[in-house]
Amino acid sequence: MTESPEARAKREISITVNGKPETVQVYAMERLLDVLRHELGLTGTKEGCGEGECGSCSVLIDGVLVNSCLIPVLQAQGAKIVTIEGLASNGHLQALQQCFLDCGGAQCGICTPGMILAAHHLLSNNPQPTLEEIREGLSGNLCRCTGYTQILEAVAEAARREAAT
Amino acid sequence: MKNAPIVGTSVPRMEGRDKVTGHAHYVDDMVLPGMLYGTTVRSRIARGKIERIAFGTGIDWNTFVIVGPRDIPGKNCIALIEDDQPCLADGMVNHPEEALLLLAHPDRHLVPKAVEAISVEYHPLPAIFTMEESEAQSQIIWGRDNTFKSYRIEKGDVDAVWQSADHIVEGEYTTGAQEQLYIENNGMIAAFDPHKGLTVWGSLQCPYYVHKALMKLLGLSADRVRVVQMETGGAFGGKEEYPSMIAAHAALLAMKAGKPVKIIYDRMEDMAATTKRHPSRTRHRTGVSKDGKILGGEIDFTLDGGAYKTLSPVVLSRGAIHAGGPYYWPSVQIRAKAVATNAPPHGAFRGFGAPQSLFALERHMDRIAQVVGLSPVEIRRRNLLKPGQTTTTGQTVEEQIDLGKLLDRALELSDYSAKKEQFAKANQQCARKKGMGIAAFLHGAGFTGSGERFLGSLVGVEASADGSLRILVSSTEFGQGTNTVLCQIAAEALGLRYLDMGIAQPDTDQVPNSGPTVASRTVMVVGKLVESAALGIKETLAASGMLGDSYSPEEFRSACLGYVRKHGKLRSLVQYQQPDDIVWDEEKYHGSAYAAFAWAVYIAEVSVDLTTYQVTVDDFVALQEIGRVLHPVLARGQIIGGVAQGIGFALYEKVIWEQGRMQNGQMTNYIMPTCADLPSIRVYFEELGNIHGAYGAKGIGELPMDGPAPAIVNAVEDALHVPFHAIPLLPEDIFAALSESAAPESAATSARGKE
Ligand code: FES
Ligand code: FES
């Protein structure tokens, strides 16, 4: 375990979240997950395990997919962060989000933000993944409800719709 | 005007948009002004007297709110079936992780430090950890004989069978505890207002269970307790009874603090302290004729209930009733009991006892097949229930279901015969052994016997001030699709559009008690009531002359609006009435156990790698008859999700116990399947229709949990020719069994052929 969050005084951290610059006063060792949820009110990022196993807390830091429960906020100083709240624009769902809806990719919804970010990350790097590549790309995200099939189908369908446009 | 049908189509999930945008509101997403963070100090030992609780140095205890058993205004219990489980242990602990003390503080960072600074001295007492120890009664830890409940189901004269049987086949089968592992941990917020009373918001399945428990604990009247369900991130039974405990803790802290209190469990606390699937042991002794007909049998079904009664009697009942499976038993004696051990109470988990007893039965059927010299297919075919025959409780199969045909279709879909032959040949050369396994099973929908009559569920539909309609039920959404399917049903009943319907957030101040969201009852039982309540609105409007025979959605809405303006409100309430043909004798455990059964045949194709001893499921066919499929995407999602949990139950998920305490309460060491571990799960439906459910639907949620484990373990035996009797079946178990397999007969089963 790292040193406890309040071991040092609070300090100022600047990050850009979903395109918006933010400055927060936090303990340096505070988890990025908690800063997003508690300080910035971005509660779309979820905690499932707090130890890097489930992927519910997935966000993008400078385009890299990370588990925000493992990242001390200090490490994100100056970075550009994307959370689930940053995907739909002006109330318009991304194709990927729409496909999760259409294909049954979200049941209880708690894993969904993390799944969608992981899938979004996969599709940005590999717009036409094979089923195996989708499996691989999402294997760090746990879902207890769906048995994954409809999630994989949602991602494949999103890739198909993107290609068709 | 008649709109296109809604039932049977895959409309978008009601709350789906919020879920894919991150706007769905779960309890941990909610913050109230001045809110404190609460936590629970728990027992570290399994059984003993609490001698002293010491508050260590380095913590400013004056800034903490501290609650002990003396702070409980009403009865110190979590009211459920019996009031034996305390809310906070008072002087005596009966299992590890039992709640002793509660703390709350405004700074969430300080809370874990305070817990660490508390030390508890105990006078330990001898504890028991297995069903066998409990039965031996070396220590009496509950009641007079450590038995929470026992049942006996009797049909025909079993004693007469042993004489005439050509074969008597015996076997013992066990299943382990399984964690529900919803991805959202448990959590609750409570706030107390001296004028209005108590409100709790939480992740939960059954608002009125929590309501009942809080009234008793706090000595508050019904109108002073309000329970609101937040979006719930998975439940699977795991949020059926334990949320009452957390709500109780949050409420006690909030009342003492005079401020709102939030309690959110972390993963380890959730795994170690809350309920899991009951471990089970089933013993079969079956008399069979030489042509493979079951003549009769004895089934002893035992569950480990943990330290308190909680829901064990009901889980036991369902397990016992399902123990005979989808087969015809001319005679049978099922003896079931749930016993106490010093572990945290086991509880509800999808399937509710049936996955345990059906695992045993479907393994045993393969065993019988071997003894008689028939194939697994043939032994099942010869014993499957037919219309007009009776189940073990004497319930006549009224439906025109042809289970033989269901079996044939599953065989065909899985290419069973060709593959079995092919694997038998290929296995001789290969270090990767392949096999095929079958499970045939059933699952009863709704509460058992007279349960639905006692519940007397109430359902409402009302028109809001703007003329829109909303459904009023305490039935909760936690991923299964409750909101969506109930809105489909109401819209269909009224000939409106799906999006014309809304559904109220489950809030005991707003919605009537439509019963708990359990037992695969929501679509079949509550759905039917929603249909009637919706029609009630239409009748009222028609009777008032505000609505003609045919109408557009807009006309319907303005009729509602007109009615509300004139009369103040428009609400239709309907209560459950048990159909006359459901007759149940609770004393004898005889009669119509369920209003409907769903039927299924599942086939697993597996391979076992003889270098790693890992089993992989390569293909999985799930064929079921669930009545009418109201929403194909959701129904398929329920089946695939259930099968995935069943695969976890069979091959991955092992709770490691040490002195009654779970040792592997993390996702790193309690392993559930990832998407890389699962095969494509192929889902097929037969639709027969069911007279009791809304639009012919039966229950679906629990069924898919029952079949995967026996189908997979049967397939492993087919691959290796070594029998396995226990799950979870991990690589080390396979390694051990293969090392021993030189022995001619395993100790766990024996069979005797008679000439
Ligand atoms: S909460 Fe971060 S990986 Fe599970
Ligand atoms: S939808 Fe519930 S955990 Fe994935």
PDB file of C-alpha atoms in Angstrom, chain B residues 284-474:
ATOM      1  CA  HIS B 284     -29.153 -40.073  -3.548  1.00  0.00           C
ATOM      2  CA  ARG B 285     -30.286 -43.662  -3.298  1.00  0.00           C
ATOM      3  CA  THR B 286     -32.293 -44.669  -6.329  1.00  0.00           C
ATOM      4  CA  GLY B 287     -34.037 -47.864  -7.335  1.00  0.00           C
ATOM      5  CA  VAL B 288     -34.004 -48.416 -11.100  1.00  0.00           C
ATOM      6  CA  SER B 289     -35.398 -51.132 -13.350  1.00  0.00           C
ATOM      7  CA  LYS B 290     -33.145 -52.874 -15.836  1.00  0.00           C
ATOM      8  CA  ASP B 291     -34.637 -50.917 -18.699  1.00  0.00           C
ATOM      9  CA  GLY B 292     -33.615 -47.693 -16.964  1.00  0.00           C
ATOM     10  CA  LYS B 293     -36.870 -46.556 -15.394  1.00  0.00           C
ATOM     11  CA  ILE B 294     -36.632 -44.819 -12.042  1.00  0.00           C
ATOM     12  CA  LEU B 295     -38.801 -46.754  -9.589  1.00  0.00           C
ATOM     13  CA  GLY B 296     -38.200 -44.616  -6.564  1.00  0.00           C
ATOM     14  CA  GLY B 297     -35.570 -42.990  -4.462  1.00  0.00           C
ATOM     15  CA  GLU B 298     -34.440 -41.349  -1.292  1.00  0.00           C
ATOM     16  CA  ILE B 299     -32.881 -37.927  -1.487  1.00  0.00           C
ATOM     17  CA  ASP B 300     -31.208 -36.318   1.510  1.00  0.00           C
ATOM     18  CA  PHE B 301     -30.590 -32.663   0.859  1.00  0.00           C
ATOM     19  CA  THR B 302     -28.671 -30.630   3.403  1.00  0.00           C
ATOM     20  CA  LEU B 303     -27.690 -26.973   3.378  1.00  0.00           C
ATOM     21  CA  ASP B 304     -25.175 -25.102   5.489  1.00  0.00           C
ATOM     22  CA  GLY B 305     -27.130 -22.054   6.642  1.00  0.00           C
ATOM     23  CA  GLY B 306     -24.390 -20.246   8.549  1.00  0.00           C
ATOM     24  CA  ALA B 307     -24.989 -18.766  11.980  1.00  0.00           C
ATOM     25  CA  TYR B 308     -28.525 -17.398  11.726  1.00  0.00           C
ATOM     26  CA  LYS B 309     -31.718 -18.579  10.139  1.00  0.00           C
ATOM     27  CA  THR B 310     -32.267 -15.658   7.702  1.00  0.00           C
ATOM     28  CA  LEU B 311     -33.758 -17.123   4.485  1.00  0.00           C
ATOM     29  CA  SER B 312     -32.447 -20.683   4.835  1.00  0.00           C
ATOM     30  CA  PRO B 313     -35.885 -22.316   5.253  1.00  0.00           C
ATOM     31  CA  VAL B 314     -37.060 -20.884   1.941  1.00  0.00           C
ATOM     32  CA  VAL B 315     -33.872 -21.720   0.055  1.00  0.00           C
ATOM     33  CA  LEU B 316     -34.115 -25.228   1.486  1.00  0.00           C
ATOM     34  CA  SER B 317     -37.711 -25.554   0.368  1.00  0.00           C
ATOM     35  CA  ARG B 318     -36.954 -24.622  -3.224  1.00  0.00           C
ATOM     36  CA  GLY B 319     -33.911 -26.880  -3.298  1.00  0.00           C
ATOM     37  CA  ALA B 320     -35.963 -29.785  -1.963  1.00  0.00           C
ATOM     38  CA  ILE B 321     -38.830 -29.299  -4.404  1.00  0.00           C
ATOM     39  CA  HIS B 322     -36.408 -29.193  -7.344  1.00  0.00           C
ATOM     40  CA  ALA B 323     -34.416 -32.210  -6.134  1.00  0.00           C
ATOM     41  CA  GLY B 324     -36.377 -34.647  -8.317  1.00  0.00           C
ATOM     42  CA  GLY B 325     -35.806 -32.542 -11.431  1.00  0.00           C
ATOM     43  CA  PRO B 326     -37.872 -32.953 -14.592  1.00  0.00           C
ATOM     44  CA  TYR B 327     -38.318 -36.693 -14.080  1.00  0.00           C
ATOM     45  CA  TYR B 328     -41.161 -38.931 -13.108  1.00  0.00           C
ATOM     46  CA  TRP B 329     -40.685 -40.539  -9.714  1.00  0.00           C
ATOM     47  CA  PRO B 330     -43.358 -43.168  -8.956  1.00  0.00           C
ATOM     48  CA  SER B 331     -42.187 -42.952  -5.373  1.00  0.00           C
ATOM     49  CA  VAL B 332     -39.760 -40.719  -3.590  1.00  0.00           C
ATOM     50  CA  GLN B 333     -38.803 -39.504  -0.169  1.00  0.00           C
ATOM     51  CA  ILE B 334     -36.968 -36.194  -0.001  1.00  0.00           C
ATOM     52  CA  ARG B 335     -35.567 -35.284   3.396  1.00  0.00           C
ATOM     53  CA  ALA B 336     -34.226 -31.789   3.554  1.00  0.00           C
ATOM     54  CA  LYS B 337     -32.634 -29.809   6.333  1.00  0.00           C
ATOM     55  CA  ALA B 338     -30.699 -26.606   6.861  1.00  0.00           C
ATOM     56  CA  VAL B 339     -28.162 -26.643   9.669  1.00  0.00           C
ATOM     57  CA  ALA B 340     -26.230 -24.011  11.574  1.00  0.00           C
ATOM     58  CA  THR B 341     -22.480 -23.372  11.437  1.00  0.00           C
ATOM     59  CA  ASN B 342     -20.384 -20.477  12.722  1.00  0.00           C
ATOM     60  CA  ALA B 343     -20.036 -18.782   9.349  1.00  0.00           C
ATOM     61  CA  PRO B 344     -21.776 -15.604   8.187  1.00  0.00           C
ATOM     62  CA  PRO B 345     -25.333 -16.577   7.198  1.00  0.00           C
ATOM     63  CA  HIS B 346     -25.690 -17.930   3.674  1.00  0.00           C
ATOM     64  CA  GLY B 347     -28.497 -16.496   1.679  1.00  0.00           C
ATOM     65  CA  ALA B 348     -30.320 -15.866  -1.516  1.00  0.00           C
ATOM     66  CA  PHE B 349     -28.486 -16.341  -4.782  1.00  0.00           C
ATOM     67  CA  ARG B 350     -30.099 -16.827  -8.168  1.00  0.00           C
ATOM     68  CA  GLY B 351     -31.614 -20.299  -8.253  1.00  0.00           C
ATOM     69  CA  PHE B 352     -32.157 -20.367  -4.492  1.00  0.00           C
ATOM     70  CA  GLY B 353     -31.289 -23.968  -3.600  1.00  0.00           C
ATOM     71  CA  ALA B 354     -32.228 -25.432  -6.974  1.00  0.00           C
ATOM     72  CA  PRO B 355     -28.742 -25.183  -8.536  1.00  0.00           C
ATOM     73  CA  GLN B 356     -27.479 -27.238  -5.599  1.00  0.00           C
ATOM     74  CA  SER B 357     -30.036 -30.050  -5.689  1.00  0.00           C
ATOM     75  CA  LEU B 358     -30.122 -30.131  -9.492  1.00  0.00           C
ATOM     76  CA  PHE B 359     -26.352 -30.427  -9.689  1.00  0.00           C
ATOM     77  CA  ALA B 360     -26.625 -33.545  -7.568  1.00  0.00           C
ATOM     78  CA  LEU B 361     -29.516 -35.003  -9.529  1.00  0.00           C
ATOM     79  CA  GLU B 362     -28.048 -34.422 -12.962  1.00  0.00           C
ATOM     80  CA  ARG B 363     -24.710 -35.912 -11.939  1.00  0.00           C
ATOM     81  CA  HIS B 364     -26.593 -38.822 -10.437  1.00  0.00           C
ATOM     82  CA  MET B 365     -28.534 -39.425 -13.660  1.00  0.00           C
ATOM     83  CA  ASP B 366     -25.243 -39.973 -15.489  1.00  0.00           C
ATOM     84  CA  ARG B 367     -24.226 -42.326 -12.736  1.00  0.00           C
ATOM     85  CA  ILE B 368     -27.468 -44.279 -13.100  1.00  0.00           C
ATOM     86  CA  ALA B 369     -26.952 -44.426 -16.862  1.00  0.00           C
ATOM     87  CA  GLN B 370     -23.565 -46.070 -16.382  1.00  0.00           C
ATOM     88  CA  VAL B 371     -24.881 -48.618 -13.920  1.00  0.00           C
ATOM     89  CA  VAL B 372     -27.818 -49.555 -16.115  1.00  0.00           C
ATOM     90  CA  GLY B 373     -25.704 -49.489 -19.262  1.00  0.00           C
ATOM     91  CA  LEU B 374     -27.608 -46.781 -21.086  1.00  0.00           C
ATOM     92  CA  SER B 375     -26.413 -43.497 -22.554  1.00  0.00           C
ATOM     93  CA  PRO B 376     -26.923 -40.214 -20.678  1.00  0.00           C
ATOM     94  CA  VAL B 377     -29.460 -39.295 -23.352  1.00  0.00           C
ATOM     95  CA  GLU B 378     -31.438 -42.498 -23.073  1.00  0.00           C
ATOM     96  CA  ILE B 379     -31.642 -42.567 -19.272  1.00  0.00           C
ATOM     97  CA  ARG B 380     -33.112 -39.093 -19.350  1.00  0.00           C
ATOM     98  CA  ARG B 381     -35.478 -39.765 -22.205  1.00  0.00           C
ATOM     99  CA  ARG B 382     -36.965 -42.757 -20.405  1.00  0.00           C
ATOM    100  CA  ASN B 383     -37.704 -40.791 -17.251  1.00  0.00           C
ATOM    101  CA  LEU B 384     -38.709 -37.310 -18.402  1.00  0.00           C
ATOM    102  CA  LEU B 385     -42.056 -36.102 -17.063  1.00  0.00           C
ATOM    103  CA  LYS B 386     -44.997 -36.255 -19.431  1.00  0.00           C
ATOM    104  CA  PRO B 387     -48.195 -34.224 -19.372  1.00  0.00           C
ATOM    105  CA  GLY B 388     -50.611 -35.774 -16.906  1.00  0.00           C
ATOM    106  CA  GLN B 389     -47.870 -37.231 -14.706  1.00  0.00           C
ATOM    107  CA  THR B 390     -47.108 -35.796 -11.309  1.00  0.00           C
ATOM    108  CA  THR B 391     -43.988 -34.199  -9.857  1.00  0.00           C
ATOM    109  CA  THR B 392     -42.465 -35.231  -6.529  1.00  0.00           C
ATOM    110  CA  THR B 393     -44.941 -32.995  -4.694  1.00  0.00           C
ATOM    111  CA  GLY B 394     -47.847 -34.525  -6.592  1.00  0.00           C
ATOM    112  CA  GLN B 395     -48.373 -31.575  -8.917  1.00  0.00           C
ATOM    113  CA  THR B 396     -49.858 -32.687 -12.230  1.00  0.00           C
ATOM    114  CA  VAL B 397     -48.062 -31.475 -15.332  1.00  0.00           C
ATOM    115  CA  GLU B 398     -50.893 -29.665 -17.080  1.00  0.00           C
ATOM    116  CA  GLU B 399     -48.913 -28.109 -19.902  1.00  0.00           C
ATOM    117  CA  GLN B 400     -48.631 -29.960 -23.179  1.00  0.00           C
ATOM    118  CA  ILE B 401     -44.863 -29.944 -22.890  1.00  0.00           C
ATOM    119  CA  ASP B 402     -42.901 -32.573 -24.809  1.00  0.00           C
ATOM    120  CA  LEU B 403     -39.610 -32.800 -22.971  1.00  0.00           C
ATOM    121  CA  GLY B 404     -38.406 -35.557 -25.287  1.00  0.00           C
ATOM    122  CA  LYS B 405     -38.658 -33.135 -28.156  1.00  0.00           C
ATOM    123  CA  LEU B 406     -36.820 -30.485 -26.161  1.00  0.00           C
ATOM    124  CA  LEU B 407     -34.055 -33.013 -25.555  1.00  0.00           C
ATOM    125  CA  ASP B 408     -33.904 -33.939 -29.240  1.00  0.00           C
ATOM    126  CA  ARG B 409     -33.671 -30.341 -30.308  1.00  0.00           C
ATOM    127  CA  ALA B 410     -30.828 -29.665 -27.876  1.00  0.00           C
ATOM    128  CA  LEU B 411     -28.969 -32.725 -29.157  1.00  0.00           C
ATOM    129  CA  GLU B 412     -29.385 -31.514 -32.683  1.00  0.00           C
ATOM    130  CA  LEU B 413     -28.340 -27.939 -31.953  1.00  0.00           C
ATOM    131  CA  SER B 414     -25.197 -29.112 -30.203  1.00  0.00           C
ATOM    132  CA  ASP B 415     -24.445 -31.808 -32.777  1.00  0.00           C
ATOM    133  CA  TYR B 416     -24.233 -34.062 -29.756  1.00  0.00           C
ATOM    134  CA  SER B 417     -24.048 -37.539 -31.209  1.00  0.00           C
ATOM    135  CA  ALA B 418     -21.531 -36.832 -33.948  1.00  0.00           C
ATOM    136  CA  LYS B 419     -19.288 -34.916 -31.583  1.00  0.00           C
ATOM    137  CA  LYS B 420     -19.446 -37.524 -28.868  1.00  0.00           C
ATOM    138  CA  GLU B 421     -18.341 -40.156 -31.288  1.00  0.00           C
ATOM    139  CA  GLN B 422     -15.641 -37.986 -32.759  1.00  0.00           C
ATOM    140  CA  PHE B 423     -14.246 -37.054 -29.320  1.00  0.00           C
ATOM    141  CA  ALA B 424     -14.214 -40.652 -28.146  1.00  0.00           C
ATOM    142  CA  LYS B 425     -11.897 -41.460 -31.045  1.00  0.00           C
ATOM    143  CA  ALA B 426      -9.756 -38.332 -30.937  1.00  0.00           C
ATOM    144  CA  ASN B 427      -9.290 -38.530 -27.147  1.00  0.00           C
ATOM    145  CA  GLN B 428      -7.222 -41.697 -27.537  1.00  0.00           C
ATOM    146  CA  GLN B 429      -4.477 -39.757 -29.265  1.00  0.00           C
ATOM    147  CA  CYS B 430      -4.770 -36.305 -27.741  1.00  0.00           C
ATOM    148  CA  ALA B 431      -3.513 -34.734 -24.517  1.00  0.00           C
ATOM    149  CA  ARG B 432      -6.491 -32.441 -24.741  1.00  0.00           C
ATOM    150  CA  LYS B 433      -9.511 -34.562 -23.888  1.00  0.00           C
ATOM    151  CA  LYS B 434     -12.916 -33.499 -25.043  1.00  0.00           C
ATOM    152  CA  GLY B 435     -16.359 -34.403 -23.783  1.00  0.00           C
ATOM    153  CA  MET B 436     -20.052 -33.645 -24.011  1.00  0.00           C
ATOM    154  CA  GLY B 437     -22.436 -33.303 -21.063  1.00  0.00           C
ATOM    155  CA  ILE B 438     -26.172 -32.868 -20.694  1.00  0.00           C
ATOM    156  CA  ALA B 439     -28.390 -31.416 -18.020  1.00  0.00           C
ATOM    157  CA  ALA B 440     -32.174 -31.500 -18.156  1.00  0.00           C
ATOM    158  CA  PHE B 441     -33.972 -29.451 -15.545  1.00  0.00           C
ATOM    159  CA  LEU B 442     -36.871 -27.245 -14.577  1.00  0.00           C
ATOM    160  CA  HIS B 443     -37.390 -24.146 -12.500  1.00  0.00           C
ATOM    161  CA  GLY B 444     -40.585 -23.104 -10.744  1.00  0.00           C
ATOM    162  CA  ALA B 445     -41.613 -19.481 -11.171  1.00  0.00           C
ATOM    163  CA  GLY B 446     -42.976 -17.387  -8.343  1.00  0.00           C
ATOM    164  CA  PHE B 447     -43.205 -18.061  -4.620  1.00  0.00           C
ATOM    165  CA  THR B 448     -43.660 -21.654  -3.554  1.00  0.00           C
ATOM    166  CA  GLY B 449     -47.084 -23.089  -2.815  1.00  0.00           C
ATOM    167  CA  SER B 450     -49.323 -20.584  -1.083  1.00  0.00           C
ATOM    168  CA  GLY B 451     -46.534 -18.014  -0.930  1.00  0.00           C
ATOM    169  CA  GLU B 452     -48.071 -15.740  -3.532  1.00  0.00           C
ATOM    170  CA  ARG B 453     -51.421 -15.836  -1.758  1.00  0.00           C
ATOM    171  CA  PHE B 454     -49.787 -14.788   1.527  1.00  0.00           C
ATOM    172  CA  LEU B 455     -47.882 -12.023  -0.225  1.00  0.00           C
ATOM    173  CA  GLY B 456     -51.073 -10.697  -1.795  1.00  0.00           C
ATOM    174  CA  SER B 457     -49.078  -8.357  -3.983  1.00  0.00           C
ATOM    175  CA  LEU B 458     -50.514  -4.948  -4.783  1.00  0.00           C
ATOM    176  CA  VAL B 459     -49.796  -3.171  -8.036  1.00  0.00           C
ATOM    177  CA  GLY B 460     -50.944   0.208  -9.291  1.00  0.00           C
ATOM    178  CA  VAL B 461     -51.026   2.277 -12.435  1.00  0.00           C
ATOM    179  CA  GLU B 462     -51.757   5.973 -12.175  1.00  0.00           C
ATOM    180  CA  ALA B 463     -52.128   8.995 -14.384  1.00  0.00           C
ATOM    181  CA  SER B 464     -49.889  11.913 -13.467  1.00  0.00           C
ATOM    182  CA  ALA B 465     -51.019  15.537 -13.489  1.00  0.00           C
ATOM    183  CA  ASP B 466     -49.851  15.890 -17.097  1.00  0.00           C
ATOM    184  CA  GLY B 467     -51.885  12.901 -18.234  1.00  0.00           C
ATOM    185  CA  SER B 468     -48.939  10.522 -18.586  1.00  0.00           C
ATOM    186  CA  LEU B 469     -49.100   7.070 -17.058  1.00  0.00           C
ATOM    187  CA  ARG B 470     -46.787   5.440 -14.601  1.00  0.00           C
ATOM    188  CA  ILE B 471     -46.617   2.011 -13.048  1.00  0.00           C
ATOM    189  CA  LEU B 472     -46.457   1.772  -9.263  1.00  0.00           C
ATOM    190  CA  VAL B 473     -44.658  -1.303  -8.004  1.00  0.00           C
ATOM    191  CA  SER B 474     -42.025  -2.067  -5.395  1.00  0.00           C
TER     192      SER B 474
END
